[in-house]
XYZ file of C-alpha atoms in Angstrom:
741
model
C -5.095 -12.573 21.279
C -2.626 -12.507 24.143
C -0.435 -15.171 22.548
C -0.132 -13.275 19.261
C 0.640 -10.006 21.073
C 3.435 -11.562 23.199
C 4.977 -13.207 20.150
C 4.913 -9.871 18.271
C 6.570 -8.085 21.164
C 9.353 -10.706 21.237
C 9.924 -10.384 17.491
C 10.149 -6.593 17.595
C 13.225 -6.747 19.847
C 15.091 -6.897 16.507
C 13.725 -3.458 15.683
C 14.634 -2.239 19.164
C 18.234 -3.272 18.434
C 18.135 -1.474 15.082
C 17.048 1.787 16.784
C 19.634 1.277 19.532
C 22.413 0.813 16.948
C 21.369 3.838 14.873
C 21.526 6.093 17.877
C 24.687 4.597 19.303
C 26.779 4.982 16.146
C 25.609 8.602 15.853
C 27.107 9.264 19.278
C 30.141 6.963 19.059
C 31.386 8.279 15.713
C 32.450 11.498 17.431
C 34.924 9.554 19.550
C 35.872 7.050 16.855
C 36.894 9.901 14.584
C 39.256 11.265 17.193
C 40.630 7.900 18.214
C 41.516 6.678 14.706
C 42.094 10.163 13.275
C 39.615 9.429 10.446
C 39.070 11.534 7.367
C 35.583 12.520 6.254
C 35.237 9.690 3.709
C 36.290 6.941 6.118
C 34.069 8.401 8.817
C 31.114 8.240 6.455
C 32.044 4.652 5.528
C 32.055 3.491 9.151
C 28.516 4.892 9.632
C 27.299 3.613 6.263
C 28.600 0.009 6.540
C 25.504 -1.112 8.401
C 23.356 0.468 5.683
C 25.347 -1.339 3.011
C 25.048 -4.630 4.913
C 21.275 -4.245 5.281
C 20.938 -3.560 1.542
C 23.052 -6.560 0.557
C 21.295 -9.067 2.843
C 17.902 -7.851 1.762
C 18.517 -9.020 -1.823
C 18.368 -12.643 -0.714
C 16.531 -12.592 2.618
C 13.050 -12.936 1.143
C 13.700 -15.953 -1.023
C 15.663 -17.678 1.773
C 12.853 -16.992 4.298
C 10.371 -18.559 1.912
C 12.622 -21.601 1.769
C 13.876 -21.939 5.380
C 11.138 -20.121 7.262
C 10.745 -16.835 9.106
C 11.919 -18.062 12.499
C 15.364 -19.363 11.391
C 16.096 -16.036 9.700
C 15.233 -14.086 12.844
C 17.468 -16.424 14.837
C 20.301 -15.669 12.417
C 19.539 -11.964 12.836
C 19.928 -12.204 16.616
C 23.239 -14.069 16.188
C 24.525 -11.412 13.832
C 23.629 -8.687 16.322
C 25.446 -10.515 19.102
C 28.604 -11.278 17.122
C 28.814 -7.770 15.669
C 28.501 -6.291 19.161
C 31.416 -8.398 20.443
C 33.590 -7.515 17.419
C 32.837 -3.799 17.820
C 33.777 -4.102 21.511
C 37.147 -5.543 20.435
C 37.844 -3.529 17.192
C 41.637 -2.914 17.227
C 41.496 -0.873 14.025
C 39.011 0.770 11.676
C 39.007 -2.171 9.244
C 37.780 -4.630 11.878
C 35.240 -2.019 12.924
C 33.918 -1.781 9.365
C 33.570 -5.607 9.206
C 31.671 -5.542 12.513
C 29.400 -2.776 11.185
C 28.760 -4.877 8.071
C 27.672 -7.870 10.186
C 25.511 -5.521 12.231
C 23.870 -4.347 8.960
C 23.102 -7.953 8.043
C 21.250 -8.380 11.356
C 19.398 -5.088 10.817
C 18.358 -5.993 7.286
C 16.912 -9.324 8.316
C 14.993 -7.864 11.253
C 13.587 -4.863 9.379
C 12.521 -7.026 6.414
C 11.079 -10.067 8.155
C 9.603 -8.875 11.487
C 6.629 -7.126 9.750
C 6.083 -10.259 7.649
C 6.157 -12.476 10.725
C 3.774 -10.307 12.679
C 1.292 -10.130 9.774
C 1.333 -13.891 9.397
C 0.703 -14.559 13.076
C -1.566 -11.696 14.153
C -5.399 -11.809 14.088
C -6.696 -9.495 11.376
C -8.539 -7.384 13.989
C -5.308 -6.210 15.660
C -2.775 -6.757 12.881
C -2.289 -3.029 12.333
C -1.724 -2.381 16.054
C 0.845 -5.194 16.370
C 2.603 -4.203 13.160
C 3.082 -0.667 14.535
C 5.145 -2.158 17.361
C 8.387 -2.251 15.302
C 8.152 1.558 14.939
C 7.514 1.960 18.663
C 10.306 -0.359 19.806
C 12.748 1.119 17.258
C 12.095 4.645 18.560
C 12.284 3.353 22.128
C 15.666 1.795 21.362
C 16.902 5.107 19.952
C 15.724 7.008 23.048
C 17.372 4.638 25.521
C 20.564 4.546 23.496
C 20.773 8.355 23.356
C 20.288 8.421 27.099
C 23.155 5.949 27.530
C 25.420 7.880 25.176
C 24.557 11.137 26.956
C 25.425 9.608 30.330
C 28.740 8.249 29.026
C 29.559 11.589 27.390
C 29.708 13.124 30.882
C 32.617 10.805 31.743
C 36.216 12.024 31.519
C 37.141 9.574 28.769
C 34.066 8.016 27.114
C 34.687 4.587 25.552
C 33.131 4.250 22.099
C 33.931 0.501 22.156
C 31.751 0.079 25.218
C 28.989 2.173 23.645
C 28.892 -0.124 20.603
C 29.585 -3.348 22.484
C 26.599 -2.957 24.816
C 24.538 -4.108 21.786
C 25.512 -7.702 22.613
C 23.593 -7.687 25.902
C 20.023 -7.124 24.595
C 20.870 -9.279 21.551
C 21.367 -12.231 23.919
C 17.793 -11.803 25.119
C 16.686 -11.516 21.493
C 18.486 -14.761 20.634
C 16.985 -16.630 23.637
C 13.452 -15.553 22.765
C 13.843 -16.461 19.091
C 15.144 -19.971 19.953
C 13.015 -20.899 22.954
C 9.815 -18.883 22.656
C 9.067 -17.737 19.118
C 7.087 -20.277 17.036
C 7.365 -20.538 13.264
C 4.813 -18.650 11.182
C 1.697 -20.877 10.729
C 1.240 -19.608 7.169
C 4.753 -20.636 6.237
C 4.200 -24.060 7.863
C 1.016 -24.603 5.841
C 2.809 -23.553 2.670
C 5.269 -26.419 3.277
C 2.535 -28.944 4.108
C 3.386 -29.054 7.830
C -0.208 -29.113 8.918
C 0.233 -30.551 12.419
C 2.834 -27.922 13.422
C 0.702 -25.156 11.900
C -2.309 -26.287 13.889
C -0.320 -26.416 17.141
C 1.079 -22.919 16.561
C -2.343 -21.490 15.803
C -3.812 -23.072 18.926
C -1.051 -21.466 20.967
C -1.430 -18.055 19.328
C -5.230 -17.986 19.522
C -5.577 -19.610 22.939
C -8.174 -22.127 21.817
C -8.316 -25.699 20.625
C -10.505 -25.238 17.620
C -8.650 -23.416 14.824
C -10.180 -25.361 11.929
C -11.591 -22.278 10.211
C -8.297 -20.410 10.251
C -6.394 -23.526 9.147
C -8.671 -23.717 6.121
C -8.068 -20.034 5.420
C -4.310 -20.557 5.526
C -4.601 -23.426 3.035
C -6.673 -21.240 0.689
C -3.959 -18.584 0.893
C -1.595 -20.858 -1.039
C -3.344 -20.068 -4.311
C -2.085 -17.359 -6.623
C -4.254 -15.914 -9.399
C -7.186 -17.859 -10.727
C -10.559 -16.629 -11.893
C -12.666 -15.028 -9.184
C -16.212 -13.828 -9.545
C -18.185 -11.466 -7.284
C -21.636 -12.803 -6.470
C -24.427 -11.989 -4.061
C -26.427 -14.220 -1.736
C -29.511 -13.623 0.328
C -29.469 -15.579 3.601
C -32.590 -16.170 5.676
C -34.833 -18.803 7.285
C -35.589 -21.607 4.866
C -39.343 -21.257 5.175
C -39.217 -17.464 4.836
C -36.794 -17.009 2.000
C -39.033 -18.924 -0.428
C -41.703 -16.254 -0.009
C -41.667 -13.081 -2.110
C -38.654 -10.831 -1.771
C -37.475 -7.600 -3.344
C -34.461 -9.359 -4.862
C -35.504 -12.105 -7.186
C -33.376 -15.160 -6.466
C -32.173 -17.659 -9.031
C -33.701 -21.009 -9.532
C -34.278 -23.236 -6.508
C -31.649 -25.686 -7.713
C -28.975 -23.078 -6.981
C -29.958 -22.585 -3.348
C -27.471 -23.395 -0.636
C -28.727 -24.835 2.613
C -27.049 -23.756 5.897
C -27.626 -25.828 9.010
C -27.815 -24.140 12.390
C -26.860 -25.263 15.905
C -30.281 -26.728 16.621
C -31.653 -29.894 15.097
C -34.023 -29.177 12.285
C -33.103 -25.503 12.211
C -31.859 -24.398 8.801
C -31.357 -21.313 6.632
C -31.057 -20.949 2.929
C -28.626 -18.875 0.910
C -29.799 -18.052 -2.597
C -27.855 -16.393 -5.372
C -29.345 -13.076 -6.420
C -29.730 -12.008 -9.999
C -28.107 -8.705 -10.749
C -25.105 -7.151 -9.041
C -24.085 -7.132 -5.411
C -23.259 -3.927 -3.613
C -19.634 -4.919 -3.744
C -19.794 -5.572 -7.452
C -21.821 -2.450 -8.188
C -19.437 -0.273 -6.220
C -16.502 -1.822 -8.068
C -18.241 -1.243 -11.404
C -18.961 2.372 -10.409
C -15.295 2.699 -9.562
C -14.428 1.590 -13.084
C -16.714 4.253 -14.498
C -15.189 6.845 -12.182
C -11.803 5.908 -13.514
C -12.759 7.245 -16.938
C -13.570 10.666 -15.540
C -11.167 10.937 -12.613
C -7.940 9.974 -14.273
C -6.096 7.003 -12.709
C -8.092 5.919 -9.666
C -7.354 2.226 -9.355
C -10.393 -0.101 -9.307
C -8.654 -1.957 -6.475
C -9.004 1.099 -4.261
C -12.721 1.277 -4.982
C -13.156 -2.468 -4.492
C -11.485 -2.434 -1.067
C -13.357 0.739 -0.129
C -16.712 -0.890 -0.805
C -15.994 -3.411 1.970
C -15.305 -0.701 4.565
C -18.146 1.647 3.675
C -20.972 1.955 6.246
C -24.002 0.660 4.440
C -27.490 2.036 5.077
C -29.493 0.320 7.760
C -32.924 -0.854 6.663
C -35.615 -2.431 8.756
C -33.603 -3.317 11.857
C -30.629 -2.295 13.912
C -27.357 -3.335 12.332
C -25.743 -5.987 14.490
C -22.848 -8.331 14.664
C -25.202 -10.884 13.178
C -23.240 -12.216 10.299
C -20.230 -13.587 12.154
C -22.549 -15.899 14.100
C -23.401 -17.742 10.930
C -20.092 -19.522 11.548
C -22.049 -22.064 13.560
C -24.351 -22.589 10.546
C -21.468 -23.185 8.224
C -19.709 -25.507 10.597
C -22.435 -27.892 11.564
C -23.555 -30.935 9.676
C -27.014 -31.984 8.619
C -29.127 -33.190 11.556
C -29.327 -36.683 10.132
C -25.586 -37.228 9.719
C -24.465 -40.161 11.794
C -21.932 -39.726 14.612
C -18.491 -40.990 13.741
C -14.911 -40.478 14.754
C -12.699 -39.394 11.944
C -9.434 -41.249 11.982
C -7.096 -42.920 9.535
C -9.441 -45.841 8.911
C -12.524 -43.714 8.297
C -10.554 -41.486 5.895
C -9.564 -44.521 3.855
C -13.262 -45.263 3.421
C -13.922 -41.726 2.322
C -14.449 -42.402 -1.405
C -16.945 -45.148 -0.672
C -18.824 -42.994 1.865
C -19.125 -40.115 -0.509
C -20.477 -42.275 -3.308
C -23.153 -43.715 -1.039
C -24.148 -40.238 0.103
C -24.423 -39.022 -3.473
C -26.772 -41.835 -4.226
C -29.040 -40.659 -1.478
C -30.619 -38.099 -3.693
C -29.772 -35.002 -1.671
C -29.347 -32.469 -4.425
C -28.720 -29.295 -2.408
C -25.585 -27.451 -3.376
C -24.449 -27.041 0.197
C -21.941 -24.608 1.631
C -19.504 -26.536 3.737
C -17.351 -25.798 6.717
C -13.575 -25.890 6.352
C -12.769 -29.330 5.101
C -9.388 -28.974 6.664
C -11.108 -29.481 10.048
C -11.651 -33.059 8.980
C -8.231 -33.378 7.522
C -6.394 -32.320 10.651
C -7.088 -35.628 12.378
C -5.183 -37.427 9.635
C -2.836 -34.621 8.750
C -1.761 -34.522 12.367
C -0.066 -37.843 11.508
C 1.691 -36.127 8.571
C -0.642 -37.633 6.034
C -2.064 -41.063 5.575
C -1.170 -43.101 2.499
C -2.708 -41.752 -0.664
C -6.361 -42.578 -1.149
C -8.167 -42.877 -4.435
C -6.410 -40.700 -7.057
C -2.733 -40.126 -6.442
C -1.723 -37.893 -3.635
C -5.132 -36.461 -2.930
C -7.467 -36.168 -0.008
C -11.021 -37.247 -0.764
C -13.468 -35.615 1.596
C -17.115 -35.924 2.362
C -19.675 -33.260 1.684
C -20.750 -33.058 5.313
C -17.523 -31.786 6.705
C -17.975 -31.300 10.395
C -17.745 -33.869 13.057
C -20.829 -34.032 15.343
C -20.609 -35.945 18.535
C -23.475 -36.476 20.951
C -25.574 -33.883 19.174
C -23.142 -31.025 19.817
C -20.986 -29.290 17.272
C -17.292 -29.985 17.810
C -15.743 -27.290 15.616
C -16.215 -23.596 15.815
C -17.340 -21.084 13.247
C -15.683 -20.364 9.969
C -15.345 -16.678 10.709
C -11.976 -15.538 9.409
C -11.968 -11.962 10.659
C -13.405 -8.647 9.594
C -16.878 -10.058 9.120
C -15.736 -12.567 6.512
C -16.732 -16.205 6.398
C -15.099 -19.052 4.505
C -17.083 -21.887 2.976
C -17.132 -24.263 -0.007
C -19.711 -25.152 -2.584
C -19.847 -28.564 -4.273
C -22.179 -28.681 -7.230
C -23.100 -32.063 -8.709
C -24.633 -32.714 -12.080
C -24.933 -35.615 -14.479
C -22.562 -35.320 -17.410
C -23.075 -36.333 -21.015
C -21.489 -39.757 -20.355
C -23.948 -40.378 -17.520
C -21.286 -39.913 -14.834
C -21.626 -37.464 -12.037
C -19.568 -34.298 -12.501
C -18.997 -31.510 -10.074
C -17.378 -28.170 -9.559
C -15.668 -27.343 -6.292
C -15.717 -23.640 -5.392
C -14.330 -21.691 -2.482
C -16.497 -18.820 -1.220
C -15.496 -15.817 0.869
C -18.776 -14.334 2.234
C -19.068 -10.841 3.625
C -22.159 -9.248 5.135
C -23.454 -6.285 3.124
C -26.424 -5.525 5.323
C -29.705 -6.671 6.766
C -32.125 -6.253 3.895
C -35.463 -6.081 5.623
C -37.511 -7.318 8.509
C -41.195 -7.521 9.123
C -40.507 -7.811 12.860
C -37.371 -5.704 13.026
C -35.888 -7.663 15.916
C -33.364 -10.320 16.725
C -33.864 -13.447 18.719
C -31.199 -15.397 20.492
C -30.718 -19.140 20.144
C -28.065 -20.782 22.333
C -26.399 -17.428 22.853
C -26.163 -16.630 19.137
C -28.086 -13.928 17.342
C -30.000 -15.358 14.422
C -32.416 -13.816 11.952
C -35.856 -13.313 13.326
C -38.782 -14.299 11.178
C -38.784 -12.302 7.992
C -35.247 -10.908 8.433
C -32.665 -11.535 5.767
C -28.965 -10.942 5.328
C -27.369 -9.775 2.143
C -23.906 -11.221 1.641
C -21.335 -10.431 -1.026
C -19.210 -13.393 -2.093
C -15.845 -13.867 -3.756
C -16.195 -17.195 -5.535
C -13.194 -18.960 -7.022
C -11.490 -22.332 -7.334
C -9.908 -23.649 -4.117
C -6.149 -23.382 -3.882
C -5.641 -27.147 -3.724
C -8.200 -28.144 -6.334
C -5.896 -27.966 -9.313
C -6.608 -28.601 -12.984
C -4.457 -31.739 -12.832
C -6.605 -33.037 -9.985
C -9.845 -32.269 -11.846
C -8.557 -34.216 -14.833
C -8.280 -37.277 -12.580
C -12.051 -37.125 -11.979
C -11.854 -37.805 -8.248
C -14.909 -38.927 -6.332
C -16.153 -35.918 -4.406
C -14.383 -32.650 -3.636
C -10.853 -34.082 -3.408
C -7.887 -31.840 -2.765
C -4.167 -32.146 -3.196
C -1.940 -31.917 -0.148
C -0.245 -28.501 0.311
C 3.201 -30.158 0.311
C 2.520 -31.496 -3.176
C 1.299 -28.216 -4.619
C 4.172 -26.235 -3.075
C 6.755 -27.922 -5.298
C 4.701 -27.307 -8.468
C 4.422 -23.506 -8.217
C 7.315 -21.626 -9.871
C 7.895 -18.740 -7.484
C 9.406 -16.285 -9.924
C 6.628 -16.952 -12.436
C 4.114 -16.004 -9.737
C 5.500 -12.467 -9.766
C 3.916 -12.054 -13.214
C 0.418 -12.686 -11.882
C -1.628 -9.468 -12.443
C -2.619 -9.239 -8.780
C 0.981 -9.678 -7.569
C 2.272 -7.108 -10.053
C -0.386 -4.618 -8.898
C 0.619 -5.202 -5.266
C 4.297 -4.684 -6.159
C 3.460 -1.327 -7.730
C 1.796 -0.272 -4.448
C 4.584 -1.641 -2.254
C 7.514 -0.276 -4.261
C 5.819 3.075 -4.901
C 5.042 3.815 -1.282
C 8.517 2.755 -0.102
C 10.283 5.044 -2.617
C 8.025 8.005 -1.807
C 8.451 7.524 1.935
C 12.227 7.785 1.650
C 12.017 11.027 -0.324
C 9.398 12.568 1.913
C 11.953 14.396 4.026
C 12.408 12.445 7.281
C 16.192 12.138 6.867
C 16.526 15.828 6.079
C 14.450 16.900 9.079
C 16.446 14.582 11.387
C 19.663 16.041 9.998
C 18.436 19.627 10.492
C 16.813 19.162 13.940
C 19.904 19.944 16.111
C 20.468 23.161 14.134
C 16.834 24.191 14.493
C 16.823 23.565 18.245
C 20.099 25.397 18.571
C 18.583 28.417 16.858
C 15.632 28.172 19.199
C 18.002 28.668 22.108
C 17.710 25.147 23.513
C 21.435 24.481 23.236
C 22.365 27.767 24.884
C 19.987 27.043 27.753
C 21.474 23.604 28.327
C 25.027 24.886 28.003
C 24.310 27.289 30.850
C 23.693 24.216 32.994
C 27.362 23.272 32.549
C 26.922 20.685 29.744
C 29.400 20.438 26.873
C 28.276 20.943 23.309
C 28.590 17.210 22.505
C 26.544 16.194 25.529
C 23.924 18.812 24.652
C 23.538 17.441 21.112
C 22.984 13.918 22.512
C 20.381 15.213 24.985
C 18.554 17.099 22.200
C 18.494 13.916 20.108
C 17.081 11.957 23.033
C 14.356 14.587 23.511
C 13.481 14.413 19.806
C 13.049 10.623 19.865
C 11.076 10.825 23.110
C 8.520 13.008 21.330
C 7.866 10.179 18.903
C 6.765 7.550 21.447
C 3.342 8.941 22.515
C 2.510 9.682 18.867
C 3.309 6.124 17.842
C 1.107 4.971 20.693
C -1.799 6.979 19.220
C -1.040 5.440 15.815
C -1.194 1.939 17.294
C -4.674 2.719 18.604
C -5.926 4.179 15.336
C -4.348 1.761 12.901
C -7.181 -0.759 13.077
C -9.924 1.851 13.671
C -9.297 4.659 11.199
C -7.256 2.408 8.926
C -3.973 2.712 7.053
C -5.268 4.648 4.069
C -7.153 7.270 6.122
C -4.157 7.842 8.394
C -1.942 8.467 5.380
C -4.419 10.769 3.686
C -4.808 12.699 6.939
C -1.171 12.979 8.112
C 0.594 13.599 4.756
C -1.072 17.042 4.268
C 0.235 17.994 7.692
C 3.747 16.993 6.573
C 3.341 19.183 3.501
C 2.244 22.208 5.558
C 5.106 21.675 8.031
C 7.723 21.539 5.253
C 6.281 24.615 3.534
C 6.376 26.464 6.864
C 10.041 25.455 7.271
C 10.757 26.846 3.811
C 8.917 30.067 4.759
C 10.896 30.462 8.002
C 14.130 29.968 6.074
C 13.300 32.550 3.338
C 11.433 35.210 5.341
C 13.171 36.852 8.296
C 10.611 37.543 11.007
C 13.185 37.883 13.721
C 15.388 35.300 15.369
C 12.917 34.313 18.070
C 9.884 34.034 15.742
C 11.808 32.094 13.116
C 13.216 29.720 15.707
C 9.748 29.234 17.211
C 8.193 28.439 13.830
C 10.993 26.027 12.928
C 10.790 24.216 16.270
C 6.993 23.862 16.035
C 7.226 22.598 12.470
C 9.857 19.997 13.318
C 7.842 18.673 16.283
C 4.642 18.533 14.248
C 6.444 16.861 11.343
C 7.943 14.165 13.586
C 4.669 13.485 15.355
C 2.666 13.090 12.114
C 5.330 11.115 10.333
C 5.544 8.389 13.011
C 1.749 8.225 13.117
C 1.395 7.492 9.409
C 4.138 7.536 6.861
C 6.641 5.938 9.251
C 5.053 2.553 10.002
C 2.352 2.174 7.331
C 4.516 1.378 4.246
C 5.998 -1.655 6.028
C 2.578 -2.684 7.309
C 1.038 -2.530 3.844
C 3.943 -4.408 2.231
C 3.540 -7.243 4.744
C -0.200 -7.542 3.981
C -0.708 -7.374 0.246
C 1.312 -10.305 -1.156
C 0.268 -14.004 -1.389
C 1.769 -16.457 1.081
C 3.909 -18.306 -1.463
C 5.768 -15.147 -2.587
C 5.387 -12.893 0.434
C 8.990 -13.202 1.530
C 10.338 -12.554 -1.990
C 8.053 -9.570 -2.600
C 8.716 -7.992 0.772
C 12.451 -8.300 0.077
C 12.015 -6.464 -3.232
C 10.184 -3.639 -1.455
C 12.771 -3.558 1.368
C 15.603 -3.404 -1.188
C 13.955 -0.357 -2.708
C 13.673 1.141 0.786
C 17.382 0.705 1.535
C 18.496 1.984 -1.876
C 16.291 5.042 -1.371
C 17.778 5.539 2.089
C 21.310 5.464 0.679
C 20.420 7.933 -2.079
C 18.754 10.415 0.282
C 21.516 10.136 2.891
C 24.350 10.799 0.468
C 22.606 13.425 -1.692
C 21.479 15.553 1.262
C 24.818 17.298 1.905
C 25.221 17.956 -1.839
C 21.727 19.394 -2.087
C 22.263 21.550 1.001
C 25.377 23.081 -0.508
C 23.765 23.657 -3.909
C 20.160 24.727 -3.302
C 20.166 25.371 0.429
C 17.715 24.333 3.139
C 14.775 26.111 1.523
C 15.304 24.232 -1.760
C 15.695 20.874 -0.002
C 12.538 21.232 2.053
C 10.691 22.534 -0.991
C 11.561 19.344 -2.898
C 10.466 17.238 0.091
C 7.140 19.090 0.172
C 6.589 18.313 -3.528
C 7.384 14.630 -2.925
C 4.878 14.548 -0.055
C 2.245 16.008 -2.373
C 3.023 13.295 -4.935
C 2.741 10.760 -2.107
C -0.722 11.951 -1.197
C -1.868 11.631 -4.795
C -0.330 8.158 -5.048
C -2.052 7.013 -1.855
C -5.364 8.459 -3.005
C -5.205 6.784 -6.418
C -3.391 3.516 -5.712
C -3.337 2.463 -2.047
C -6.360 0.478 -0.789
C -7.618 0.166 2.803
C -6.643 -3.195 4.283
C -7.720 -2.855 7.914
C -9.402 -5.838 9.519
C -9.250 -7.983 6.397
C -7.646 -11.469 6.398
C -4.420 -11.576 4.371
C -5.875 -14.161 2.004
C -8.891 -11.965 1.265
C -6.609 -8.978 0.605
C -4.615 -10.877 -2.004
C -7.849 -12.157 -3.583
C -9.075 -8.597 -3.899
C -5.858 -7.530 -5.613
C -6.346 -10.391 -8.067
C -9.975 -9.380 -8.806
C -9.128 -5.703 -9.011
C -6.205 -6.251 -11.371
C -8.416 -8.174 -13.783
C -11.123 -5.492 -13.563
C -8.532 -2.842 -14.340
C -7.344 -4.841 -17.343
C -10.940 -5.273 -18.549
C -11.618 -1.574 -18.124
C -8.493 -0.700 -20.069
C -9.571 -2.911 -22.948
C -13.028 -1.386 -23.148
């Protein structure tokens, strides 16, 4: 995971520059106003130009990043930072300064919008939350260092605002160099454009291992949008044991799926279970709860069922299920050794037909077929085989050389496994027909054990005799197994190349998919509510609160001017944020996004109510100042632990690969518009309803936010992005079905 972490740190320099710029202009505007003799309106325009630029560039950044890629847009962002810094350093008049601020806003908009997307698409699911909290940390760090610089320069006889703003060009050079020479393109974007070789090389670099076949297959499956998905349940156990009596009556033997382990002759069987899986039952219960508890979204219940701690029965719960990756990724013991190259792939259709004639009728789960494809896809595709531009692939999909497995497991993070099912049957015309299904498997629990122990085979935990694993499954059509391809009646589980399917999917039409629309409701809703939750008002009011607490008087006694004191107070405020963000980074993948929001938002509400109380009730200057100071500190700490970073994290996780850039841009546009509204209405509200009224409104918005999170926002920690989008699709259809009942 070191590679992914270093890449994320490099990308978040863009957020560092955003924080640096925000703090610098707050300090420099004092001197700019005096230098150019600006009126209030022009002064506000100079500050707001970067906000306007960020809003404008956001309208097109998502679609362009889906077209050009994430990396080129981040390179452009670094160039804009650099150029704007030089122009601000020069700025002979206020008009040139406004143009420079506009360019700076363009760079900020690209960084804030695309860095979370990039990190989500490159980070392992186990630490995605931690790495996606880095933008908040580096942004606050940039603000702190900038305030320190501005404070130091304010002690000079004649501080130069041009130098304050122009310093931005120095770190932006480092940003540019890292974006050009170090940062790789997002592997998910590369796969969406059919650039399989480059995607594989990037993944190998990010993961620090050669075998990335399982994740490559997952990235390919992420290209699908919508489709019918069913929730099924499988019981996995030793082949000779599972056929004996069991509490869950399996379906007919013809539906069993044979899994081959790392040892010759060692096999397990997965059998579909009649009835409902725990995942399905929980989801169905959620639908029933919806009728009695108002608007709880089935998606929330569906996601929650994955993260619930299930009861342990018969044996100690272990990390057993992920080790089935070796079972999914090994071929039958009798498969001959062969090297997969261009020539063997051309013979694929013939090989598959001869295998089918062999009479093996098991409906087998297969390892990622992309692991076979990569040898040919590394050469940017061989000439089309069989039916048009398709890849015909064999049922036994893993290369075995000298009796050892050559690809790793199909674990895709969070206890999920990826596999395929190819079911053959004889059609009415006497020809063999089949259905190709993708399966996401997730362990629900160890169902029972007569021996209650685990044994180890080749370093892997496997079920002991009589021990079975219950697995929930999301079963749907593979992303590249289109209707057009099925109509061609290919021999075997053929797939279209990602490059071919990319041009056939209308991006804007994908926004109408029920799962995507549901995700947009979550993303847009949480961004709007975050902006109106009070952070801008508290930031605006902080210097006044600390002044009332006597901090400014104390510092003035040290010989500091009022301007220098305000900068030092701002630096202190941002410094408070850093350790709290560090705690959030640790908890983001442990407690989860949803729990952090539901825990920290009530604290925000209490803090805002206490601020209203201290404003209305006079308990004495010292007491009121103490209450206000404590409330501000608590508010800041809790905000940066939850409501600060999590909206951007969620928005970067919940959209499908093909439309992720577009959807994140829509959410970011809402964010910037909300920022503009709050910034420019705050002075008006202060003059009309006072501080007590403003903070009272913010408290009400925070309460609405908590209700929204409780009803609509699911828990996404530790889940692969592709599984998250699949859950949104399933949940949206369940919600529609519930509504129609």
